[in-house]
Amino acid sequence: LIEVRGVHKLYTVGSQEVRALDGVDLDIRRGEYVAIMGASGSGKSTLMNLIGCLDTPTRGSYRLDGLAVERLRDEELARVRNRQIGFVFQTFHLLPRTTALANVELPLVYARMPRGERHELARKAIAEVGLSERSHHTPNELSGGQRQRVAIARALVNQPSILLADEPTGNLDSTTSDEIMELFDRLAAAGKTVILVTHEDDIAEHARRVIVMRDGKVISDRQQPGS
Amino acid sequence: LIEVRGVHKLYTVGSQEVRALDGVDLDIRRGEYVAIMGASGSGKSTLMNLIGCLDTPTRGSYRLDGLAVERLRDEELARVRNRQIGFVFQTFHLLPRTTALANVELPLVYARMPRGERHELARKAIAEVGLSERSHHTPNELSGGQRQRVAIARALVNQPSILLADEPTGNLDSTTSDEIMELFDRLAAAGKTVILVTHEDDIAEHARRVIVMRDGKVISDRQQPGS
Ligand SMILES: Nc1ncnc2c1ncn2[C@@H]1O[C@H](COP(=O)(O)OP(=O)(O)OP(=O)(O)O)[C@@H](O)[C@H]1O
Ligand SMILES: Nc1ncnc2c1ncn2[C@@H]1O[C@H](COP(=O)(O)OP(=O)(O)OP(=O)(O)O)[C@@H](O)[C@H]1O
Ligand SMILES: [Mg+2]
Ligand SMILES: [Mg+2]
């Protein structure tokens, strides 16, 4: 499903070259449940953005479901993203003057879903992350963990076949974390491909495979029982 | 040092009343090392903002070092904040088009420190959080954990007597977390007052006192050995 080959991502800041990804080869099959770990700055979010078709490599290639992503035009890329991928961003990226409910509906608006059906699915997704009583709050009227949960609900609402979640429990207490991990586990059990970036071992333990990154490279890649 | 009495914080969203703080009484003495825990949405950040003089209660009073905070004028409040308090925000609040170094210098600019001395202290603070090689990056050229560390450096740069840190390790891997906790432990050992919001038990264990919140109230408040 996901085929990353010889991928490099280079930035130039002033006179300094930053190697965010420094030669990554990776295969992830449909339905795998993967955790990506590694030190702060090791390239995890950069890799996630690449896999999620939100960024392109400086060098190397990325195939998603056989499609060479760099050859897709913008509208095709946007359609692939909207239909196949749900993304929980490390910094949430919620629309500031928009209610939680409207934020969660957004992927369904892009998918041209009629309003009644859209409302219903968004309400369900918000209920699944325990925020029914906050659906009319805008992001600045929500706590950090509530914003994170709105971002999660938005990623799940159009039932994507691939869920990419970058530090999805970073702002959540352990009880709420468990509730979110239950959602992700259920998705994985239903055959979806789930890829989480996390720095917490308890969270990584839910996955069947753990990839560790350092300095823009994959330094370890192991199977594990999962939970 | 910190005296919270009968504090309530109410919001109205549409027709709904939200009790972010629902009757809080709290005393924190100078030099205490405190962890605040509790479920997402329980009022931790709201309480922190109150203690940090960034917000005022709907009802009740707050004294900082004997001063009735609600009676201070804006410039006095700003001066108290700048001189006594370092605040690490849950969502960082970095200036977007400004380098890491310039972001960290900001409290010293407000304190009217001359440029050479400012640069030096800011460079030191950035080195202490392991980001010397990223000092000229702007926030969007930094990873999530790097932004968090810039926010931490900025809170420490003017050597505040009170450090308030809201989920300071939420985006950090365990090695980087340990480095940050060493900084905080050293501050506490030097007699500073340190108050952390965290949802991780390992982090809370560093403190000498753990306060747990639920639904806008303090439901437990215990001493512990610390580490
Ligand atoms: N401006 C606001 N308007 C309305 N409600 C608000 C506002 N700010 C916060 N709230 C509500 O007040 C409650 C407490 O918020 P607070 O940010 O203090 O929670 P928290 O304990 O820090 O949560 P988290 O662990 O998720 O960061 C939440 O239920 C939130 O929805
Ligand atoms: N736009 C950019 N310009 C320059 N450097 C960048 C840019 N974006 C990221 N970087 C650098 O690339 C490296 C990898 O960043 P990335 O966000 O992928 O790290 P990460 O593993 O997600 O870290 P964290 O755990 O802190 O979120 C970092 O050292 C960062 O400073
Ligand atoms: Mg990241
Ligand atoms: Mg909070």
XYZ file of C-alpha atoms and ligand atoms in Angstrom:
518
model
C 0.000 0.000 0.000
C 2.707 2.453 1.072
C 6.042 2.272 -0.724
C 8.739 4.784 0.228
C 11.982 4.466 -1.771
C 15.243 6.354 -1.232
C 13.440 9.347 0.210
C 15.342 12.471 1.233
C 13.907 15.757 2.507
C 16.311 18.646 2.660
C 15.757 22.165 3.940
C 18.079 25.122 3.728
C 17.978 27.635 6.581
C 20.377 30.497 5.976
C 23.602 28.717 5.055
C 22.724 25.554 6.949
C 21.416 22.378 5.303
C 18.936 20.377 7.381
C 18.412 16.718 6.483
C 14.911 16.107 7.822
C 14.827 12.733 5.999
C 18.174 11.250 5.074
C 17.483 8.141 2.999
C 14.305 6.290 3.991
C 13.053 3.025 2.481
C 9.806 1.721 3.870
C 6.983 -0.653 2.980
C 3.692 -0.685 4.841
C 1.028 -3.158 3.772
C -2.719 -2.617 3.851
C -4.162 -3.214 7.311
C -0.899 -2.901 9.227
C -0.900 -1.228 12.674
C 2.358 0.697 12.979
C 3.902 2.951 15.637
C 6.683 5.377 14.696
C 8.954 6.491 17.526
C 12.183 8.449 17.860
C 13.766 11.530 19.373
C 12.377 15.016 18.946
C 13.531 16.271 15.524
C 14.284 12.807 14.114
C 11.939 13.190 11.110
C 8.706 11.498 12.218
C 6.302 14.302 11.265
C 8.173 14.884 8.014
C 7.735 11.211 7.109
C 4.044 11.322 8.097
C 3.435 14.387 5.932
C 5.024 12.570 3.018
C 2.948 9.435 3.510
C -0.167 11.594 3.881
C 0.497 13.299 0.514
C 0.919 16.676 2.218
C 4.526 17.067 1.203
C 6.890 15.826 -1.506
C 10.441 14.469 -1.146
C 13.527 16.333 -2.332
C 14.744 13.015 -3.738
C 13.287 9.529 -3.980
C 9.800 8.253 -4.642
C 6.567 7.465 -2.867
C 3.862 5.163 -4.192
C 0.462 4.995 -2.537
C -1.653 2.021 -3.611
C 0.519 1.748 -6.731
C 0.112 5.432 -7.695
C 3.299 7.475 -8.089
C 2.283 10.360 -5.880
C 4.704 12.934 -7.352
C 3.026 12.490 -10.759
C -0.486 13.341 -9.527
C -1.906 16.790 -10.222
C -3.110 18.875 -7.293
C -6.811 18.016 -7.627
C -6.072 14.290 -7.916
C -3.817 14.495 -4.867
C -6.511 16.339 -2.918
C -9.078 13.695 -3.876
C -6.799 10.798 -2.817
C -6.199 12.544 0.495
C -9.845 13.285 1.095
C -11.065 9.788 0.319
C -8.359 7.512 1.612
C -6.519 9.332 4.363
C -7.464 10.691 7.774
C -4.733 12.843 9.343
C -4.428 13.923 12.969
C -1.847 16.712 13.023
C 0.613 17.232 15.859
C -0.635 20.822 16.072
C -4.304 20.035 15.282
C -4.792 22.698 12.524
C -8.419 23.448 13.424
C -10.217 26.389 11.787
C -10.216 29.034 14.529
C -13.612 30.719 14.085
C -15.436 27.475 13.414
C -17.265 25.269 15.896
C -16.017 21.789 16.768
C -18.920 20.288 14.800
C -18.190 22.368 11.691
C -14.492 21.529 11.933
C -15.325 17.821 11.998
C -17.709 18.198 9.030
C -15.022 19.717 6.839
C -13.769 16.525 5.117
C -17.395 15.677 4.315
C -17.933 19.128 2.784
C -14.992 18.449 0.456
C -16.492 15.033 -0.327
C -19.701 16.852 -1.406
C -21.855 15.012 1.096
C -25.391 16.449 1.586
C -25.877 18.500 4.732
C -28.174 16.181 6.721
C -25.919 13.166 6.310
C -22.847 15.286 7.048
C -24.303 16.583 10.331
C -25.190 13.076 11.393
C -21.742 11.565 10.746
C -19.998 14.548 12.364
C -22.203 14.309 15.438
C -21.385 10.615 15.747
C -17.630 11.215 15.413
C -17.777 13.952 18.070
C -19.700 11.613 20.380
C -17.065 8.896 19.887
C -14.361 11.188 21.277
C -16.569 12.241 24.212
C -17.235 15.836 23.112
C -20.996 15.974 22.458
C -21.373 18.709 25.065
C -18.715 20.847 23.410
C -19.765 20.573 19.739
C -20.717 24.253 19.525
C -17.516 25.575 21.073
C -14.862 27.106 18.846
C -11.247 25.959 19.383
C -10.346 28.834 21.716
C -13.295 27.791 23.904
C -11.858 24.300 24.262
C -9.114 22.804 26.411
C -5.926 21.452 24.789
C -7.057 17.858 25.041
C -10.507 18.762 23.701
C -8.936 20.379 20.620
C -6.836 17.281 20.122
C -9.984 15.162 20.232
C -11.745 17.387 17.683
C -8.743 16.852 15.380
C -9.098 13.094 15.922
C -12.847 13.131 15.213
C -12.231 15.100 12.004
C -9.652 12.518 10.861
C -12.115 9.667 11.451
C -15.340 11.178 10.142
C -15.065 10.076 6.509
C -14.018 6.566 7.553
C -10.615 6.650 5.847
C -8.814 3.443 4.895
C -5.552 4.932 6.201
C -5.344 6.772 9.530
C -2.214 8.820 10.176
C -2.036 10.206 13.713
C 0.893 12.374 14.835
C 1.165 12.271 18.668
C -2.636 11.831 19.089
C -2.538 11.454 22.892
C 0.075 14.135 23.725
C -2.486 16.318 25.522
C -4.703 13.625 26.987
C -4.958 12.179 30.487
C -4.659 8.392 30.744
C -8.399 7.653 30.861
C -9.128 9.739 27.774
C -6.039 8.263 26.073
C -7.385 4.769 26.654
C -10.699 5.764 25.075
C -8.918 7.118 21.991
C -6.675 4.051 21.703
C -9.804 1.876 21.831
C -11.092 3.736 18.774
C -7.800 3.238 16.937
C -7.598 -0.438 17.921
C -11.112 -0.975 16.606
C -10.206 0.651 13.284
C -7.128 -1.564 12.979
C -9.199 -4.643 13.828
C -11.633 -3.622 11.073
C -8.786 -3.811 8.553
C -7.822 -0.148 8.284
C -4.171 0.835 8.044
C -3.224 2.741 11.196
C 0.076 4.621 11.571
C 0.735 6.499 14.834
C 3.652 8.675 15.815
C 4.084 8.511 19.563
C 6.767 8.954 22.164
C 4.902 6.879 24.766
C 5.693 3.152 25.040
C 2.211 2.363 26.410
C 0.693 3.786 23.245
C 3.199 2.103 20.914
C 2.374 -1.254 22.533
C -1.034 -1.251 20.828
C 0.627 -1.524 17.399
C 1.913 -4.672 15.690
C 5.072 -3.052 14.388
C 7.370 -0.365 15.781
C 9.618 1.763 13.568
C 12.262 3.884 15.288
C 13.818 6.933 13.616
C 16.925 8.946 14.348
C 18.453 11.825 12.399
C 16.152 11.340 9.410
C 16.749 7.584 9.076
C 14.953 4.422 10.156
C 17.234 2.711 12.669
C 14.976 -0.147 13.725
C 11.829 -1.860 12.477
C 10.308 -4.722 14.482
C 7.162 -6.797 14.784
C 5.502 -7.113 18.178
C 2.388 -8.796 19.610
C 0.190 -5.681 19.812
C -2.611 -5.529 22.390
C 3.013 33.083 47.884
C -0.036 31.932 45.924
C -3.425 32.295 47.600
C -6.527 31.282 45.644
C -9.833 31.799 47.493
C -13.319 30.770 46.389
C -12.394 31.067 42.731
C -14.975 30.454 40.007
C -14.538 30.854 36.255
C -17.696 30.744 34.204
C -18.118 30.907 30.455
C -21.318 31.189 28.480
C -21.421 29.477 25.103
C -24.745 30.039 23.383
C -27.250 29.187 26.096
C -24.904 26.822 27.922
C -22.982 27.775 31.068
C -19.540 26.190 31.386
C -17.985 26.037 34.861
C -14.281 25.897 34.021
C -13.444 26.487 37.720
C -16.195 25.678 40.213
C -14.958 26.778 43.636
C -11.194 26.466 44.112
C -9.264 27.237 47.320
C -5.525 26.740 47.113
C -2.363 27.779 48.907
C 1.067 27.292 47.409
C 4.093 28.422 49.382
C 7.299 29.834 47.993
C 9.649 27.094 46.782
C 7.051 24.350 46.502
C 7.298 21.833 43.634
C 3.748 21.003 42.563
C 2.175 18.815 39.862
C -1.421 19.421 38.765
C -3.199 16.468 37.175
C -6.739 15.651 36.087
C -8.891 14.695 33.129
C -8.973 16.649 29.886
C -11.252 19.643 30.442
C -11.053 19.565 34.242
C -9.788 23.154 34.559
C -5.998 22.779 34.850
C -5.038 25.352 32.178
C -7.712 27.744 33.423
C -6.234 27.559 36.937
C -2.699 28.004 35.564
C -3.737 31.089 33.587
C -5.235 32.547 36.759
C -2.132 31.867 38.825
C 0.030 33.306 36.036
C -1.994 36.569 36.043
C -3.151 35.966 32.479
C -6.800 35.712 33.403
C -9.147 36.875 36.151
C -11.780 34.887 38.032
C -15.531 35.441 37.607
C -15.797 35.213 41.406
C -13.307 34.860 44.231
C -9.863 36.281 44.803
C -6.239 35.613 44.011
C -3.284 37.012 45.934
C 0.238 36.696 44.603
C 2.928 37.473 47.169
C 0.326 39.377 49.191
C -0.839 41.506 46.225
C -4.543 41.368 45.345
C -4.108 40.675 41.645
C -7.556 41.913 40.547
C -6.681 45.383 41.911
C -3.520 45.799 39.838
C -3.620 47.970 36.737
C -2.569 46.462 33.414
C 1.002 47.804 33.437
C 1.582 46.638 37.022
C 0.200 43.230 36.134
C 2.455 43.032 33.081
C 5.472 43.949 35.190
C 4.687 41.328 37.848
C 4.307 38.716 35.128
C 7.498 39.712 33.363
C 9.650 39.738 36.471
C 8.312 36.930 38.609
C 6.652 34.410 36.326
C 7.851 32.156 33.520
C 5.010 30.479 31.640
C 5.207 27.505 29.278
C 1.901 27.407 27.414
C 0.154 24.189 26.385
C 0.088 25.570 22.831
C 3.486 27.320 22.971
C 2.341 30.741 21.625
C 5.570 31.479 19.734
C 5.760 34.459 17.380
C 5.480 32.872 13.936
C 7.857 34.998 11.832
C 10.502 35.207 14.514
C 13.525 32.984 15.026
C 13.834 30.685 18.041
C 16.526 32.982 19.480
C 14.390 36.113 19.076
C 11.397 34.333 20.604
C 13.471 33.410 23.645
C 14.787 37.000 23.953
C 11.286 38.456 24.125
C 10.869 38.532 27.940
C 14.267 40.271 28.170
C 13.164 42.867 25.614
C 10.194 43.673 27.850
C 12.559 43.844 30.821
C 14.574 46.506 28.902
C 17.767 44.480 29.012
C 20.568 45.735 26.712
C 21.038 43.771 23.514
C 24.409 42.101 24.200
C 23.340 40.739 27.581
C 19.975 39.653 26.116
C 21.624 37.679 23.303
C 23.914 35.962 25.752
C 21.175 34.848 28.154
C 18.928 33.742 25.292
C 21.735 31.719 23.725
C 22.371 30.015 27.049
C 18.702 29.175 27.553
C 18.505 27.731 24.033
C 21.607 25.631 24.695
C 20.064 24.309 27.915
C 17.140 22.840 25.970
C 19.466 21.355 23.328
C 18.544 23.670 20.448
C 21.731 25.625 19.694
C 21.733 24.309 16.126
C 18.184 25.496 15.559
C 18.363 29.006 17.030
C 17.870 30.686 13.655
C 14.887 28.600 12.616
C 11.401 30.096 12.788
C 8.667 27.986 14.450
C 7.380 26.494 11.174
C 10.932 25.286 10.499
C 10.967 23.375 13.775
C 9.502 20.059 14.876
C 6.709 19.942 17.489
C 9.068 19.019 20.277
C 11.557 21.689 19.219
C 8.825 24.365 19.403
C 7.914 23.092 22.852
C 11.530 23.446 23.926
C 11.734 27.013 22.579
C 8.664 27.809 24.694
C 10.432 26.290 27.705
C 13.637 28.258 27.073
C 11.624 31.473 26.788
C 9.934 30.783 30.144
C 13.305 30.244 31.830
C 15.378 33.010 30.262
C 14.635 35.787 32.777
C 15.188 33.390 35.689
C 11.666 33.738 37.125
C 10.954 32.932 40.771
C 7.780 31.097 39.701
C 7.745 28.656 36.776
C 4.348 27.612 35.444
C 4.539 24.847 32.824
C 1.390 23.496 31.154
C 2.088 19.998 29.755
C 5.773 20.827 29.070
C 6.724 17.319 27.876
C 3.616 16.496 25.800
C 5.588 16.485 22.536
C 8.905 15.143 23.808
C 10.458 11.687 23.609
C 11.595 10.200 26.912
C 15.270 11.168 26.624
C 14.467 14.806 25.843
C 11.776 14.752 28.591
C 14.378 13.640 31.117
C 16.647 16.520 30.087
C 13.822 19.029 30.561
C 12.812 17.532 33.921
C 16.442 17.854 35.064
C 16.208 21.590 34.335
C 12.982 21.888 36.305
C 14.325 19.796 39.205
C 17.388 22.047 39.385
C 15.188 25.159 39.502
C 13.121 23.649 42.315
C 16.284 22.670 44.193
C 17.469 26.292 43.830
C 14.360 27.437 45.702
C 12.119 28.481 42.799
C 8.423 27.706 42.906
C 7.633 25.179 40.154
C 4.085 24.268 39.128
C 3.606 21.740 36.309
C 0.431 20.524 34.671
C 0.983 17.006 33.401
C -0.986 13.908 32.615
C 2.058 11.626 32.951
C 2.721 9.951 36.311
C 6.480 9.728 35.630
C 6.609 13.495 35.285
C 4.362 14.138 38.311
C 6.679 11.976 40.431
C 9.361 14.674 40.310
C 7.144 17.029 42.332
C 6.676 17.094 46.119
C 2.937 17.643 45.956
C 0.236 16.439 43.553
C -3.069 18.260 43.104
C -5.802 16.472 41.166
C -8.674 18.345 39.509
C -12.025 17.200 38.188
C -14.892 19.278 36.806
C -13.374 22.580 37.897
C -12.646 21.506 41.489
C -9.642 20.205 43.416
C -10.509 16.665 44.453
C -7.215 15.632 46.005
C -4.038 17.326 47.278
C -1.183 15.197 48.630
C 2.456 15.384 49.590
C 4.882 12.876 48.092
C 8.631 12.192 48.262
C 9.544 13.752 44.917
C 12.648 12.509 43.075
N -13.149 30.476 26.424
C -13.894 29.433 26.827
N -15.225 29.421 26.594
C -15.976 28.369 26.977
N -15.516 27.284 27.613
C -14.195 27.222 27.865
C -13.313 28.284 27.486
N -12.059 27.940 27.857
C -12.155 26.725 28.438
N -13.434 26.291 28.450
C -13.930 25.039 29.028
O -13.497 25.002 30.385
C -13.114 23.664 30.738
C -11.720 23.667 31.336
O -10.770 24.021 30.364
P -9.203 23.874 30.633
O -8.507 24.354 29.399
O -8.830 24.525 31.917
O -9.033 22.294 30.799
P -7.720 21.436 31.042
O -7.856 20.747 32.345
O -6.509 22.266 30.826
O -7.830 20.338 29.907
P -6.698 19.623 28.986
O -6.059 18.569 29.849
O -7.527 19.038 27.885
O -5.740 20.671 28.512
C -13.209 22.821 29.472
O -14.349 21.985 29.564
C -13.365 23.822 28.341
O -14.268 23.361 27.335
N 10.450 23.835 7.163
C 11.593 23.418 7.750
N 12.751 24.082 7.534
C 13.878 23.685 8.118
N 14.008 22.633 8.931
C 12.887 21.920 9.184
C 11.632 22.278 8.621
N 10.699 21.398 9.073
C 11.357 20.538 9.882
N 12.671 20.847 9.959
C 13.707 20.132 10.712
O 13.637 18.768 10.312
C 13.857 17.915 11.433
C 12.726 16.893 11.514
O 11.514 17.509 11.839
P 10.230 16.683 12.217
O 9.124 17.668 12.450
O 9.963 15.630 11.202
O 10.663 15.983 13.580
P 9.829 15.033 14.557
O 10.505 13.719 14.600
O 8.390 15.055 14.190
O 10.038 15.743 15.959
P 9.052 15.932 17.223
O 9.049 14.620 17.955
O 9.758 17.017 18.005
O 7.712 16.340 16.721
C 13.939 18.804 12.665
O 15.292 18.860 13.096
C 13.454 20.167 12.201
O 14.195 21.222 12.799
Mg 6.728 15.818 15.105
Mg -5.026 22.290 29.394
